[in-house]
């Protein structure tokens, strides 16, 4: 049996949007189940995100530390951000986020992995990129605000992050998935076997 996710859409008999926020909303769908019954499903509608695992020549990963109010924690994360523009090329968004959050540019980009963060209650899809051949970005630093005004930046060896993930000390979804995916790629076919940076992404189709 081939283990592969497949697209499928069950019949929706009614839908409503009881809440619309600044970036996301909540949708309520009445969905027909396989036995013919109808069940109500509430979920967050999300524009999608990109994240960047930036790996330097010394095997260190660029991290940012940011307060996340819903979980009441300051989390170590990899640079990430929303796909604010419908149809936006995710590579361009990732390059923007790496510049804005870490003031870094990269010459080599590849797709590390694609994930749905919480598919039982949110339609957020995230593309995690691997960025290499890093250099300091030119010009002035991007002016941050709100939670990002308190952001810290660090470069941490990959092995230390793997240990932290498995010890339950690091919890950010993109960091955990990115670090473990990178470790698997290094031990497998190598980083050059990863998908190209503009590989198709059915979850969030984009224009070149």
Coordinates of C-alpha atoms in Angstrom, one line a residue:
X1 CA 0.0 0.0 0.0
X2 CA 1.2 3.5 -0.9
X3 CA 1.3 5.8 2.1
X4 CA 0.3 9.1 0.7
X5 CA -2.2 11.8 1.6
X6 CA -5.0 12.3 -1.0
X7 CA -7.3 15.3 -1.6
X8 CA -11.0 14.6 -0.9
X9 CA -13.9 16.8 -0.1
X10 CA -17.1 15.6 1.6
X11 CA -20.5 17.3 0.9
X12 CA -21.3 20.4 2.8
X13 CA -25.0 21.1 3.2
X14 CA -24.6 24.5 5.0
X15 CA -21.9 26.9 5.9
X16 CA -21.5 30.1 7.9
X17 CA -18.8 32.4 9.1
X18 CA -19.6 33.5 12.7
X19 CA -16.4 35.3 13.3
X20 CA -14.0 37.3 11.1
X21 CA -10.7 38.5 12.5
X22 CA -7.8 40.6 11.2
X23 CA -6.0 37.7 9.6
X24 CA -8.2 34.6 10.2
X25 CA -11.8 33.7 10.6
X26 CA -14.0 30.9 12.0
X27 CA -16.2 28.8 9.7
X28 CA -19.0 26.4 10.6
X29 CA -19.8 23.7 8.1
X30 CA -22.5 21.0 8.2
X31 CA -20.7 18.0 6.7
X32 CA -22.3 14.8 5.4
X33 CA -20.7 11.7 7.1
X34 CA -20.2 8.3 5.4
X35 CA -23.3 6.9 7.0
X36 CA -25.5 9.8 5.7
X37 CA -25.7 11.7 9.0
X38 CA -24.7 15.4 9.1
X39 CA -22.2 16.7 11.6
X40 CA -21.2 20.3 12.4
X41 CA -17.5 21.2 12.1
X42 CA -16.1 24.5 13.4
X43 CA -12.6 25.4 12.2
X44 CA -10.2 28.4 11.8
X45 CA -9.7 29.6 8.2
X46 CA -6.1 30.6 7.8
X47 CA -4.2 32.2 4.8
X48 CA -1.2 29.8 5.2
X49 CA 2.3 30.4 6.4
X50 CA 6.0 29.9 5.4
X51 CA 8.9 29.2 7.7
X52 CA 12.7 29.1 7.1
X53 CA 15.2 26.8 8.6
X54 CA 18.4 28.8 7.9
X55 CA 21.5 26.7 8.3
X56 CA 24.9 28.4 8.4
X57 CA 28.3 26.9 7.3
X58 CA 29.0 25.9 10.9
X59 CA 25.9 23.7 11.1
X60 CA 24.0 26.2 13.3
X61 CA 20.3 27.1 12.8
X62 CA 19.1 30.7 13.0
X63 CA 16.4 31.0 15.7
X64 CA 14.2 33.8 17.0
X65 CA 12.6 33.9 20.5
X66 CA 9.1 35.5 20.6
X67 CA 6.3 35.8 23.1
X68 CA 3.2 33.7 22.0
X69 CA 0.2 34.9 24.0
X70 CA -2.2 32.0 23.4
X71 CA 0.2 29.5 25.0
X72 CA 1.7 32.1 27.5
X73 CA 5.2 31.2 26.5
X74 CA 8.3 32.7 25.0
X75 CA 9.1 30.2 22.3
X76 CA 12.3 29.6 20.3
X77 CA 11.2 29.4 16.7
X78 CA 12.6 29.5 13.1
X79 CA 11.7 32.7 11.2
X80 CA 8.2 32.5 9.8
X81 CA 5.2 34.5 8.7
X82 CA 1.8 34.6 7.1
X83 CA 1.1 34.4 3.4
X84 CA -0.6 37.8 3.5
X85 CA -1.2 38.2 -0.2
X86 CA -3.5 35.6 -1.9
X87 CA -1.5 33.6 -4.5
X88 CA 1.8 35.0 -3.2
X89 CA 4.8 33.0 -4.2
X90 CA 5.8 31.2 -0.9
X91 CA 9.6 31.5 -1.7
X92 CA 9.3 35.3 -1.9
X93 CA 7.4 35.4 1.3
X94 CA 10.0 33.2 3.0
X95 CA 12.9 35.4 1.8
X96 CA 11.0 38.4 3.1
X97 CA 10.5 36.8 6.5
X98 CA 14.2 35.8 6.8
X99 CA 15.2 39.4 6.1
X100 CA 12.7 41.0 8.4
X101 CA 13.2 38.8 11.4
X102 CA 16.9 38.0 11.2
X103 CA 18.3 40.5 8.6
X104 CA 19.8 37.6 6.6
X105 CA 19.7 36.6 3.0
X106 CA 20.4 33.2 1.5
X107 CA 21.7 32.0 -1.9
X108 CA 20.5 28.4 -1.7
X109 CA 16.8 27.6 -1.1
X110 CA 15.0 24.3 -1.1
X111 CA 11.7 22.9 0.2
X112 CA 12.3 21.0 3.4
X113 CA 8.7 19.9 4.1
X114 CA 5.0 20.9 3.9
X115 CA 2.6 20.4 6.8
X116 CA -0.9 21.1 8.0
X117 CA -0.4 22.4 11.6
X118 CA -3.7 21.4 13.2
X119 CA -5.9 19.8 10.5
X120 CA -8.6 18.8 13.0
X121 CA -9.4 22.4 13.8
X122 CA -7.6 24.7 11.3
X123 CA -6.8 24.7 7.6
X124 CA -3.4 26.4 8.0
X125 CA -0.8 24.9 5.7
X126 CA 2.9 25.7 6.2
X127 CA 5.8 25.3 3.8
X128 CA 9.1 25.0 5.6
X129 CA 12.1 26.0 3.5
X130 CA 15.8 25.2 4.0
X131 CA 18.0 28.2 3.4
X132 CA 21.8 27.9 3.1
X133 CA 24.8 30.0 2.0
X134 CA 23.8 32.7 4.4
X135 CA 25.0 36.3 4.6
X136 CA 24.1 39.5 6.4
X137 CA 21.4 41.4 4.5
X138 CA 22.3 44.8 3.1
X139 CA 20.8 48.1 4.3
X140 CA 19.1 48.9 7.6
X141 CA 17.3 46.4 9.7
X142 CA 13.5 46.0 9.3
X143 CA 11.7 48.0 11.9
X144 CA 9.7 45.5 14.1
X145 CA 6.7 46.2 16.4
X146 CA 4.4 44.5 18.9
X147 CA 5.6 41.1 20.0
X148 CA 8.5 41.2 17.5
X149 CA 9.9 44.3 19.3
X150 CA 11.1 42.0 22.1
X151 CA 12.5 39.3 19.8
X152 CA 15.9 37.7 20.4
X153 CA 18.0 36.1 17.7
X154 CA 20.5 33.2 18.2
X155 CA 22.4 30.6 16.2
X156 CA 22.2 27.1 17.7
X157 CA 23.9 23.8 16.6
X158 CA 21.5 21.4 15.0
X159 CA 22.4 18.6 17.4
X160 CA 21.5 20.8 20.4
X161 CA 18.1 21.5 18.9
X162 CA 17.4 17.8 18.3
X163 CA 18.2 17.1 21.9
X164 CA 15.9 20.0 23.0
X165 CA 13.1 18.7 20.9
X166 CA 13.3 15.2 22.2
X167 CA 13.7 16.4 25.8
X168 CA 10.4 18.4 25.6
X169 CA 12.2 21.7 25.9
X170 CA 11.3 23.1 22.4
X171 CA 7.7 23.2 21.3
X172 CA 7.2 25.4 18.3
X173 CA 5.7 23.3 15.5
X174 CA 7.8 24.6 12.6
X175 CA 11.0 24.4 14.6
X176 CA 10.3 20.8 15.7
X177 CA 9.2 19.6 12.2
X178 CA 12.0 21.5 10.5
X179 CA 14.8 20.3 12.8
X180 CA 13.8 16.6 12.6
X181 CA 13.2 16.8 8.9
X182 CA 16.6 18.3 8.3
X183 CA 18.2 15.6 10.5
X184 CA 16.4 12.9 8.5
X185 CA 17.5 14.5 5.2
X186 CA 21.1 14.7 6.3
X187 CA 21.1 11.0 7.2
X188 CA 19.2 10.0 4.1
X189 CA 19.8 11.1 0.5
X190 CA 21.3 14.4 1.4
X191 CA 20.2 18.0 1.1
X192 CA 20.6 18.3 -2.6
X193 CA 17.9 15.7 -3.0
X194 CA 15.3 18.0 -1.4
X195 CA 12.6 19.5 -3.7
X196 CA 13.4 22.7 -5.5
X197 CA 12.3 26.0 -3.8
X198 CA 9.4 26.5 -6.2
X199 CA 8.1 23.0 -6.2
X200 CA 4.2 22.9 -6.6
X201 CA 2.3 23.3 -3.3
X202 CA -1.3 22.1 -3.9
X203 CA -2.4 23.3 -0.4
X204 CA -1.6 26.9 -1.4
X205 CA -1.3 27.2 -5.1
X206 CA 0.8 30.2 -6.2
X207 CA 2.0 32.0 -9.2
X208 CA 5.7 32.2 -10.2

